[in-house]
Coordinates of C-alpha atoms and ligand atoms in Angstrom, one line a residue:
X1 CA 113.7 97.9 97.8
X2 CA 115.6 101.1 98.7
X3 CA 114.2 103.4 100.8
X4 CA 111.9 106.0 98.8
X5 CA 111.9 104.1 95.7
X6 CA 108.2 102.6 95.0
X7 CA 107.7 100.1 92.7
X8 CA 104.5 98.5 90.4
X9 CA 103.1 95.1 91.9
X10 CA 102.3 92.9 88.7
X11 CA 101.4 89.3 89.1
X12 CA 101.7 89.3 92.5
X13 CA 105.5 90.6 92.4
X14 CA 107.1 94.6 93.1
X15 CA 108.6 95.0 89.6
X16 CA 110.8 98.0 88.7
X17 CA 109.7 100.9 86.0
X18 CA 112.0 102.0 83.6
X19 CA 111.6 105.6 84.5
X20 CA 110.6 107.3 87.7
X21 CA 109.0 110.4 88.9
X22 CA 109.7 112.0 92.0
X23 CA 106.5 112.9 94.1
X24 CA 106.5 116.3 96.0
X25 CA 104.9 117.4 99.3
X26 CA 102.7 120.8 98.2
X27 CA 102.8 121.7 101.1
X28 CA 106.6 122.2 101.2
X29 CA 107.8 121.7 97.9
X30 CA 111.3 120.7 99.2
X31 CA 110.2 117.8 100.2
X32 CA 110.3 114.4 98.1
X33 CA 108.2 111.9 99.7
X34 CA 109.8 109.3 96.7
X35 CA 110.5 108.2 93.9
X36 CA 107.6 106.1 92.1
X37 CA 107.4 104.7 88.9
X38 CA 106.4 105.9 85.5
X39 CA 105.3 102.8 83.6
X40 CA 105.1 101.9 80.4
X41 CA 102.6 100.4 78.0
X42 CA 104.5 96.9 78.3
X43 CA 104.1 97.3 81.8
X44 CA 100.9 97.6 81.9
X45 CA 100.2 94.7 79.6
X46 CA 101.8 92.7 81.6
X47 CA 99.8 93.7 84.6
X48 CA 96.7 93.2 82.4
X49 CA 97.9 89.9 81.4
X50 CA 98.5 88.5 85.6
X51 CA 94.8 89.4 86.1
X52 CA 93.6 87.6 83.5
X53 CA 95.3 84.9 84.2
X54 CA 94.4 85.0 87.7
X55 CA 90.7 85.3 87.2
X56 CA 90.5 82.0 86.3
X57 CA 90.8 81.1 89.6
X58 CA 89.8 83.9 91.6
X59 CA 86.6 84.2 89.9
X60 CA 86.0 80.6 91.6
X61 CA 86.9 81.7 95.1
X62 CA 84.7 81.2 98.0
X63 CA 83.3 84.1 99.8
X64 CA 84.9 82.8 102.7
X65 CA 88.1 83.5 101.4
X66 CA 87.6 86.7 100.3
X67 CA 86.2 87.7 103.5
X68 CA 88.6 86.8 105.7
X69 CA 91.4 88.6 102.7
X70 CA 89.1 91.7 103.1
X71 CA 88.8 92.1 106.5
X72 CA 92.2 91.5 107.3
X73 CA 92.8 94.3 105.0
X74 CA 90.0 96.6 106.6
X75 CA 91.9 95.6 109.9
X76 CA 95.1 97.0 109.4
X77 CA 94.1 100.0 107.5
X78 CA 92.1 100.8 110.8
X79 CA 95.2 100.2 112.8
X80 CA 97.6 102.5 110.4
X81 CA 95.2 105.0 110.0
X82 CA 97.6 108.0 111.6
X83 CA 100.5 107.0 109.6
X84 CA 98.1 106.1 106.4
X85 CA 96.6 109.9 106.9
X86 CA 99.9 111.1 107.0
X87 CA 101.4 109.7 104.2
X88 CA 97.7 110.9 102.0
X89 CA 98.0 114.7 103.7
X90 CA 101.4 114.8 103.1
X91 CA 101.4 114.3 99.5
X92 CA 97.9 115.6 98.6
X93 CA 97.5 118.6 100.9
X94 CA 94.2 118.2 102.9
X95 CA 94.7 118.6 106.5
X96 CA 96.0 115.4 108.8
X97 CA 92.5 114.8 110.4
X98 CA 91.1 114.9 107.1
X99 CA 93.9 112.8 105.7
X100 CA 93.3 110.2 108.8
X101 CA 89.8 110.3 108.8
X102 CA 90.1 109.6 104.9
X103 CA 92.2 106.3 106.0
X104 CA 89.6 106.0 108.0
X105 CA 87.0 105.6 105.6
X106 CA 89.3 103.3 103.6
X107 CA 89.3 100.7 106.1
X108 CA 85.2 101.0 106.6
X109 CA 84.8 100.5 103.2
X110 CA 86.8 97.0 103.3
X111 CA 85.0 95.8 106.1
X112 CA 81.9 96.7 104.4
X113 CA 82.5 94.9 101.3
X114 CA 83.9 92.0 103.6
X115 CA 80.6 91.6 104.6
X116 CA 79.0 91.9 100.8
X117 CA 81.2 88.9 99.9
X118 CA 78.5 87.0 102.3
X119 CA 75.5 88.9 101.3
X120 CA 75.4 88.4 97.4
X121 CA 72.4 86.0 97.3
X122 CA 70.4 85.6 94.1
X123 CA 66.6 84.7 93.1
X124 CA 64.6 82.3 92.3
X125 CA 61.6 82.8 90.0
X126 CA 59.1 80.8 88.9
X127 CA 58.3 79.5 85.6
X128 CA 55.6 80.5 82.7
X129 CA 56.7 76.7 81.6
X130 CA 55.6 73.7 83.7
X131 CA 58.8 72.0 85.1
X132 CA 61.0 74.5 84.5
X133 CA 63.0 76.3 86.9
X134 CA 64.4 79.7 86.4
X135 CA 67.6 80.7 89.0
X136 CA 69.1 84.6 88.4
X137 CA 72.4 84.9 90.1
X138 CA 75.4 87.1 89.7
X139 CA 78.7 86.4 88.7
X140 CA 82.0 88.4 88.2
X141 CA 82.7 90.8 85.4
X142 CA 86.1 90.0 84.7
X143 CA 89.1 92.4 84.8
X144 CA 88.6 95.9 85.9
X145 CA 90.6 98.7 85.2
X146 CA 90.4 101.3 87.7
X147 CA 91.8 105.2 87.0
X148 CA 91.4 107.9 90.1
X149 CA 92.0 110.9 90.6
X150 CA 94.4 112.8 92.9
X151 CA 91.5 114.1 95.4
X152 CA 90.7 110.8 97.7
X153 CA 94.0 109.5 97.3
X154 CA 93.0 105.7 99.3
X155 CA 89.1 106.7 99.7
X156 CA 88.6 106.6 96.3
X157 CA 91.1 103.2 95.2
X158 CA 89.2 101.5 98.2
X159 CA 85.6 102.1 97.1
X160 CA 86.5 100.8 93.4
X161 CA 88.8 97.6 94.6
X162 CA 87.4 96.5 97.8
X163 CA 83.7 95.7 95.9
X164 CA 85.6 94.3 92.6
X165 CA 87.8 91.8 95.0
X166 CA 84.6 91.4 97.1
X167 CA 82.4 90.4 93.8
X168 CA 85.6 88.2 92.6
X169 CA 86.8 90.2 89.5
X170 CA 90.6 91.1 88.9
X171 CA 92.0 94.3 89.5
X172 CA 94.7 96.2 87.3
X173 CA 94.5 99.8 89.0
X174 CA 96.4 103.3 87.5
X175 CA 96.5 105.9 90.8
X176 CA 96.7 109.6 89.9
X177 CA 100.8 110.4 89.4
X178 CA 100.4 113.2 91.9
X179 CA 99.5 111.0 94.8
X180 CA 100.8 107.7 94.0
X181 CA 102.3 106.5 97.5
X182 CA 98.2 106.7 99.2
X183 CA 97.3 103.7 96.6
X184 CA 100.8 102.3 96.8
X185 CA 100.2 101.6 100.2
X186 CA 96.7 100.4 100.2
X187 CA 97.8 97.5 97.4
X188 CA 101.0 96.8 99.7
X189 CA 98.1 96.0 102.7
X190 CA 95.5 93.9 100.7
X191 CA 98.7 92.3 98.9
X192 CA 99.6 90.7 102.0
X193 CA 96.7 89.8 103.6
X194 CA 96.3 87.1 101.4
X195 CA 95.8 88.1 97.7
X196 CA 97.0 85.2 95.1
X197 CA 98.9 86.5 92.7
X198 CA 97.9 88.3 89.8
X199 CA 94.0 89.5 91.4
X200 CA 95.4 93.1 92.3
X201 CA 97.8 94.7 90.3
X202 CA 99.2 98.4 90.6
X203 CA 100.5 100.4 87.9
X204 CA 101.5 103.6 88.4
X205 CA 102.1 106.0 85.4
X206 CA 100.7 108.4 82.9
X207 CA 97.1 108.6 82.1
X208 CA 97.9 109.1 78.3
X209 CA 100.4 105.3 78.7
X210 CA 98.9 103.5 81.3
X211 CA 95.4 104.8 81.5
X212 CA 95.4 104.7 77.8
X213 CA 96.8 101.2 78.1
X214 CA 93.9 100.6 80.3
X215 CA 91.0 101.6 78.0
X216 CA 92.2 100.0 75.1
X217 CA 92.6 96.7 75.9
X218 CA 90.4 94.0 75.0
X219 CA 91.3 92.0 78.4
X220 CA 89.6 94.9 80.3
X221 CA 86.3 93.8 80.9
X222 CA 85.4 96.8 82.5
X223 CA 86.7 100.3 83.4
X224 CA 85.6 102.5 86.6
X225 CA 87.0 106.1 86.0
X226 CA 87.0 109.1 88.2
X227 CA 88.4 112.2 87.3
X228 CA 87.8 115.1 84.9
X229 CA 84.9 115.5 82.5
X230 CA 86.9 115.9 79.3
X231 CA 89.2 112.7 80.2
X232 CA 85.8 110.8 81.3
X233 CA 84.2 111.5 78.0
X234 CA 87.2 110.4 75.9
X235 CA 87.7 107.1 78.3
X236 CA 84.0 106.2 77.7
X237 CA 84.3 106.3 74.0
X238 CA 86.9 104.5 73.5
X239 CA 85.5 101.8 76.5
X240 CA 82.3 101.5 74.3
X241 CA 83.7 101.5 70.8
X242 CA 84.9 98.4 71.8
X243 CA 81.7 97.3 74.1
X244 CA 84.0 97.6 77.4
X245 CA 81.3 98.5 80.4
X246 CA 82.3 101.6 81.5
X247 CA 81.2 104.0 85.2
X248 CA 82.8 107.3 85.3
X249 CA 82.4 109.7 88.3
X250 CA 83.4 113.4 86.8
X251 CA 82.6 117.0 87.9
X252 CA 80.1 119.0 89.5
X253 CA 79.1 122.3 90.0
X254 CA 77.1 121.8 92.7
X255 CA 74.5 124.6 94.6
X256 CA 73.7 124.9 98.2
X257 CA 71.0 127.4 98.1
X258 CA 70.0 129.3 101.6
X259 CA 66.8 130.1 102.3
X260 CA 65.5 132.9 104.7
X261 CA 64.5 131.2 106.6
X262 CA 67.6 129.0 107.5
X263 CA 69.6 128.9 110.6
X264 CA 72.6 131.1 109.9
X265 CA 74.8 129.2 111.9
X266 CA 73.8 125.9 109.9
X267 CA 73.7 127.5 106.5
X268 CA 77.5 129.1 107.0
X269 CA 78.7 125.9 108.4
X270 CA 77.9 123.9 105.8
X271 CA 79.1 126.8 103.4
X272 CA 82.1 127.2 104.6
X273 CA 82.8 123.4 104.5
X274 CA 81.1 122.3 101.7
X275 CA 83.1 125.1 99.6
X276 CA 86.4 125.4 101.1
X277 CA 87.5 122.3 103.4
X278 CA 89.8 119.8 101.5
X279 CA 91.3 123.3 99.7
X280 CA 87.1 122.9 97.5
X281 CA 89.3 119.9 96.0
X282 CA 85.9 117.9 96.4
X283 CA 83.6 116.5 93.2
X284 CA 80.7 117.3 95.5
X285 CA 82.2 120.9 96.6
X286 CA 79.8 123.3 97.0
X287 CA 81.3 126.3 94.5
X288 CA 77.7 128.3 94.1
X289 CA 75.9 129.5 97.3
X290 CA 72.3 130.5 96.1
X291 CA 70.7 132.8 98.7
X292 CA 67.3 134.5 98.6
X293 CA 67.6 138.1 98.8
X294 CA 65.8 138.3 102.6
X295 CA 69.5 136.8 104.2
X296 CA 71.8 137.3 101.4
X297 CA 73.4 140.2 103.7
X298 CA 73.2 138.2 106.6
X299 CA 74.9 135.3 104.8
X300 CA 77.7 137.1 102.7
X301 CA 78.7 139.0 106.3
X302 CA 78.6 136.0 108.5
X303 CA 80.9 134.2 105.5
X304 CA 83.3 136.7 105.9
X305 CA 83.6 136.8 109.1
X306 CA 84.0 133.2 109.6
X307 CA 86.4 132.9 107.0
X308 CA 88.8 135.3 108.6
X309 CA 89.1 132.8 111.3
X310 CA 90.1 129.7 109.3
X311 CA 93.5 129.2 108.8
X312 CA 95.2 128.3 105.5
X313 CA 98.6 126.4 106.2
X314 CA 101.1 123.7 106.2
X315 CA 98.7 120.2 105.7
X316 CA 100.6 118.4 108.6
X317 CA 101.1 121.3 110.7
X318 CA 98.2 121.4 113.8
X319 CA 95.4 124.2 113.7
X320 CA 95.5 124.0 109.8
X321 CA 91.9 124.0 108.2
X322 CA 92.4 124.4 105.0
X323 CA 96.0 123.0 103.4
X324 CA 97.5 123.8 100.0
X325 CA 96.4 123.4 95.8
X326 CA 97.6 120.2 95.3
X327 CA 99.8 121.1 92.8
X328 CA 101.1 124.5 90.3
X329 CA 98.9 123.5 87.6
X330 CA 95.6 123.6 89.8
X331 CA 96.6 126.7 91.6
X332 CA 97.1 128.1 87.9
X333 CA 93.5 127.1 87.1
X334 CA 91.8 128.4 90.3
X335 CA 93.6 131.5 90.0
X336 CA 92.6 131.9 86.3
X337 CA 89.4 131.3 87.3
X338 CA 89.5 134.0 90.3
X339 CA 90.6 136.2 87.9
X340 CA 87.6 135.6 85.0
X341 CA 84.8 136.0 87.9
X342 CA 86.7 139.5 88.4
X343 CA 86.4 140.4 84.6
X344 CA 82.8 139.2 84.4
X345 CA 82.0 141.8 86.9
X346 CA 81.7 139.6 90.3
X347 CA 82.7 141.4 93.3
X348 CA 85.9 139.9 95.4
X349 CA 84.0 140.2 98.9
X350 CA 87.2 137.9 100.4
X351 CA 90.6 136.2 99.9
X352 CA 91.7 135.0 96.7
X353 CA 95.3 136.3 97.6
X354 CA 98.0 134.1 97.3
X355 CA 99.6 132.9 100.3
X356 CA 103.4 132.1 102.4
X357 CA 102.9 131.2 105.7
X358 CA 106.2 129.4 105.9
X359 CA 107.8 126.8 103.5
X360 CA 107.2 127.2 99.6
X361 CA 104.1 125.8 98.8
X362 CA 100.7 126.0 97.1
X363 CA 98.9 128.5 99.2
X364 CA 96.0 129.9 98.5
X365 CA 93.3 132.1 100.2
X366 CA 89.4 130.7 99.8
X367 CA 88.2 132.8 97.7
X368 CA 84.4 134.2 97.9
X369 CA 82.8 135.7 95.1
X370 CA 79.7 137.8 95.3
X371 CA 77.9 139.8 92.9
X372 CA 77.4 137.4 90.8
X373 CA 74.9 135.5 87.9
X374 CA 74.1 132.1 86.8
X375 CA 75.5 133.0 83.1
X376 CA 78.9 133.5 84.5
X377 CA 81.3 130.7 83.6
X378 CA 82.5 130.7 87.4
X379 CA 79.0 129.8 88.1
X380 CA 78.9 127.1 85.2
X381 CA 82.3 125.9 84.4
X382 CA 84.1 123.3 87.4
X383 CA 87.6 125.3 88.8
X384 CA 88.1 122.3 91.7
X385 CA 89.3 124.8 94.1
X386 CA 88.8 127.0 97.1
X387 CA 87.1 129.5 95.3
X388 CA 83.1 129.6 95.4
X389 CA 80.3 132.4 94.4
X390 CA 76.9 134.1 95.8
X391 CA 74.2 134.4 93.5
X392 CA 71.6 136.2 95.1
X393 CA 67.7 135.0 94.1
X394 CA 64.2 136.1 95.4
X395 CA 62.6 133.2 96.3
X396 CA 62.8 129.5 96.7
X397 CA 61.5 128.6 93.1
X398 CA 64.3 131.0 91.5
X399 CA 66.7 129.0 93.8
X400 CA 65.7 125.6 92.6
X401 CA 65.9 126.9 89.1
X402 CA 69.2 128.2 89.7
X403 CA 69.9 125.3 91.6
X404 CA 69.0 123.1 88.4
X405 CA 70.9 125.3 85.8
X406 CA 73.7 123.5 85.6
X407 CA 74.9 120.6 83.3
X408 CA 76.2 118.8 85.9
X409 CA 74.0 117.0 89.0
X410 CA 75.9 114.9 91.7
X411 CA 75.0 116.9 94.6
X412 CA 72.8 119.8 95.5
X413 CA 71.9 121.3 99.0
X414 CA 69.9 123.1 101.2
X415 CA 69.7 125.5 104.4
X416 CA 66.3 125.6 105.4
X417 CA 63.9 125.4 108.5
X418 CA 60.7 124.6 106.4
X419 CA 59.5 121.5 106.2
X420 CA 57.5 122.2 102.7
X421 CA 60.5 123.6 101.0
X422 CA 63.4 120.4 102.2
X423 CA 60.9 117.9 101.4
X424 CA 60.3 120.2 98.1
X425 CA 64.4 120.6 97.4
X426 CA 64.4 116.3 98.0
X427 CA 62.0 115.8 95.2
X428 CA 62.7 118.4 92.8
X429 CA 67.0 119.3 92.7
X430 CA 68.1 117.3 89.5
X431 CA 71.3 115.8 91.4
X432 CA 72.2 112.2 92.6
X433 CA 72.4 113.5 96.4
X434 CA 70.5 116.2 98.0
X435 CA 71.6 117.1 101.2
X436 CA 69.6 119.3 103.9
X437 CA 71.1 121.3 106.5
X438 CA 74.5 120.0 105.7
X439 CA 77.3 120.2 103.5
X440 CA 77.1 119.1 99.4
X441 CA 80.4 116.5 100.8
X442 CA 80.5 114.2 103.0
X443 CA 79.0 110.9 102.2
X444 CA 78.1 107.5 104.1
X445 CA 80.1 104.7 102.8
X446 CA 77.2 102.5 102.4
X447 CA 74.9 103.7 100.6
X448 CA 74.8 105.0 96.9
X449 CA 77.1 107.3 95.5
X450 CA 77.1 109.0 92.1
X451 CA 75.5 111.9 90.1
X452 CA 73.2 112.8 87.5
X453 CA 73.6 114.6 83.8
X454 CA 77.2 115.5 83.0
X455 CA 78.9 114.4 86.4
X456 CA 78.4 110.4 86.5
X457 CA 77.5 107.6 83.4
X458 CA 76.8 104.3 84.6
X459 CA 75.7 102.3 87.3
X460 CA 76.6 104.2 90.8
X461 CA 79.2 103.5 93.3
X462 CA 79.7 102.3 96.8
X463 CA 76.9 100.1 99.4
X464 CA 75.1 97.0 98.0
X465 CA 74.7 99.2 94.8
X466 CA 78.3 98.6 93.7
X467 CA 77.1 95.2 92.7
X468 CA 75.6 96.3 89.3
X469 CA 78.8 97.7 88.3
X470 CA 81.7 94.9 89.6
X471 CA 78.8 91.9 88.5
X472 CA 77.7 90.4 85.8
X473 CA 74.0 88.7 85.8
X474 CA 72.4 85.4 84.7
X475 CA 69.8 83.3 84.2
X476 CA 69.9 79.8 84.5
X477 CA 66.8 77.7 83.4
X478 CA 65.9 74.5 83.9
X479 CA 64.3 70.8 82.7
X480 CA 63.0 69.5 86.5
Ligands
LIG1 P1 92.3 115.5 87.3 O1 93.8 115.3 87.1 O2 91.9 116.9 87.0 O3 91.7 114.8 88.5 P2 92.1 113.8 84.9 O4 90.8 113.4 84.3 O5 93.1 114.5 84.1 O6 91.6 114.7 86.1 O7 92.8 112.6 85.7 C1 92.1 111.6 86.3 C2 92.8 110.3 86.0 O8 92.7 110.0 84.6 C3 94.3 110.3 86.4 O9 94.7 109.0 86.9 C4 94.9 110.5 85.0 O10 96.2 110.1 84.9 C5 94.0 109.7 84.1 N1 94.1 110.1 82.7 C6 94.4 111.3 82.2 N2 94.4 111.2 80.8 C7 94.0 110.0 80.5 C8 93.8 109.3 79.2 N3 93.9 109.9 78.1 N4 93.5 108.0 79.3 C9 93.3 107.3 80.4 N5 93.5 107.9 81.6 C10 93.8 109.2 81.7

């Protein structure tokens, strides 16, 4: 293979696409990191048709032998984790220790599902018939079509393969075009650390050819999506017209509301990093700060103040906190965005100025709204960006309301000292994760992960939950 050219693995072999596309660094948009492959449908038949071929096999494979392919995977993502990080940062834009730490994460999430493979026990139950025994156990789904997004370029591919593998199913996987080379290099890993042929494939492509591909095909058993809400909702229609089981992980608009009573050091940390770190490129990005009216001052001049101190810059560079858009369409859509909160009458308290700090690239100020109500679309529509607003309440129970007024729900968060009013926010904010005194991101890889309302449909993702997505169950009865 020729240096910079990337290629599809199907059936267990690097095939060649008929077209390419070349994939750019935002960050310094002269650089080409490669040339990877635009595939077409016939491609991704043919991808579809390796895994289900190889399920018929792998689907009978011992625990022991997907362990040990697993770990060894796990292993060598932990050992590669600077160069993994660098290769993520340089062609999505977050900054290199986000980029490693993300690598990072990829590897825990193998070794955790490693150690599922040996976990998955079933039940026993007993009877209403005499001499009849009842055994529920699970089994694997089949082939699993994965689509991701560009935002966790390997976090994201890892939490959907390493629990399909772990569980047995097949794997036919589309990666986001804009950051193919993250997932390129994940399948290369797992590839070789034992995979037979056929279990993992990668095709990398269009959403409307391969994903399409993907969703329509009746050897898909199952499809995991995570990206936009509009492409989500299409995906699960077609998946269910045709009885497919389907997971998607979509938007949020999630609130971190600040009480008076918070720590203002706690309450601007986590704003500042639930909203703006990762360029607010984050599902679970905090993009409306709900502060009651007793700190709201407090709050908006501490933000601005500790905004002017973070720097906005070249993604591999050191002392870069926040790195480009990821690409000109985005920074189109934040910027439209910027400039509708301006036209509904929200005040531009800071940044929102585009930006050169050295090569060409997608630079963009975090931008902080203030000023601002819960019936403004930048306070109900998703802009994916570094852009987030203040709405200023009275009290806690206008907080929670405007904390709730949303049609999405995957995470929702809190500054507070009171006991009443976190145990309150726990119980009461319609989201799949609350979070207290820290920011709406930033997850543990082994627990449950997914939303409520508009941002998530089906079973959730990540830790022992994973199961009810990537199994199937059933229950055996028998004559003693
Ligand atoms: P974003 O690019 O804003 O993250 P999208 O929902 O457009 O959100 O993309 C998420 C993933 O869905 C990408 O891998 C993309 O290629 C894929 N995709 C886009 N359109 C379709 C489609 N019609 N069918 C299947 N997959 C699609």
């Amino acid at each position: 293979m020729p240096e910079g050219t990337f290629q599809n693995l199907i059936g267990g072999e690097w095939v060649k696409a008929d077209k390419a596309t070349s994939n750019i660094n935002p960050s310094d948009l002269s650089d080409v990191i490669g040339e990877f492959p635009s595939a077409s449908k016939a491609d991704t038949e043919a991808a579809i048709a390796a895994a289900r071929e190889a399920f018929k096999t792998w689907s009978l494979s011992t625990p022991q032998q997907r362990f040990d392919i697993l770990d060894a995977a796990a292993n060598e993502v932990l050992a590669r984790k600077a160069e993994l990080g660098r290769i993520l940062s340089r062609e999505e834009g977050k900054t290199l220790p986000e980029g490693i730490g993300e690598a990072a994460r990829a590897g825990q999430i193998l070794k955790f599902f490693a150690g599922e493979t040996l976990r998955l026990n079933g039940e026993l139950a007993p009877s209403v018939r005499p001499g009849v025994s009842v055994e529920i156990t699970r089994e694997p789904v089949g082939v699993i079509g994965m689509i991701t997004p560009w935002n966790f370029p390997i976090a994201i591919p890892a939490w959907k393969i390493a629990p399909a593998l772990a569980y047995g199913n097949c794997v036919v996987i589309k990666p986001a075009e804009l950051v193919p080379h993250s997932a390129w290099a994940l399948v290369d890993i797992l590839q070789r650390a034992g995979l037979p042929k056929g279990v993992l494939n990668l095709v990398i492509g269009r959403g409307s050819v391969v994903g399409e591909t993907i969703v329509q095909s009746p050897d898909v058993d199952a499809i995991t999506f995570t990206g936009s809400v509009e492409t989500g909702k299409a995906i699960a229609a077609k998946a269910v017209a045709r009885g497919a089981k389907v997971q998607l992980e979509m938007g949020g608009k999630n609130p971190f509301v600040v009480l008076d009573d918070a720590d203002i050091d706690v309450a601007v940390g986590a704003a500042v990093n639930g909203a703006f770190f990762s360029t607010g490129q984050r599902c679970t990005a905090s993009s409306r700060l709900i502060v009651t009216e007793g700190i709201h001052d407090k709050f908006v001049a501490a933000m601005i103040e500790k905004l002017k101190t973070v720097k906005v810059g070249d993604a591999l560079a050191e002392g870069t906190d926040i790195g480009p858009v990821v690409d000109e369409s985005q920074l189109k859509q934040d910027l439209s965005y910027i400039d509708i909160a301006r036209q509904e009458g929200g005040k531009l308290a800071f940044g929102g100025e585009l930006l050169q700090p050295g090569k060409k690239g997608f630079y963009l100020q975090p931008a902080l709204f203030t000023e601002t109500s819960m019936s403004m679309r930048i306070n109900r529509e998703e802009v994916f960006g570094p852009v987030a607003s203040v709405v200023k309440v009275k009290n806690y129970e206008e907080a929670l309301a405007a904390a709730n007024d949303t049609i999405f729900g995957l995470s929702s968060g809190i500054a507070t000292t009171s006991l009443k009013y976190a145990t309150h926010f726990k119980r009461h904010a319609q989201a799949g994760m609350v979070m207290v005194n820290l920011p709406t991101a930033g997850v543990d890889y082994h627990v449950p992960f997914g939303g409520r309302k508009g941002s998530s449909y089906g079973p959730r993702e990540q830790g022992a939950y994973a199961r009810e997505f990537y199994t199937t169950v059933k229950t055996a009865y028998q004559l003693a």
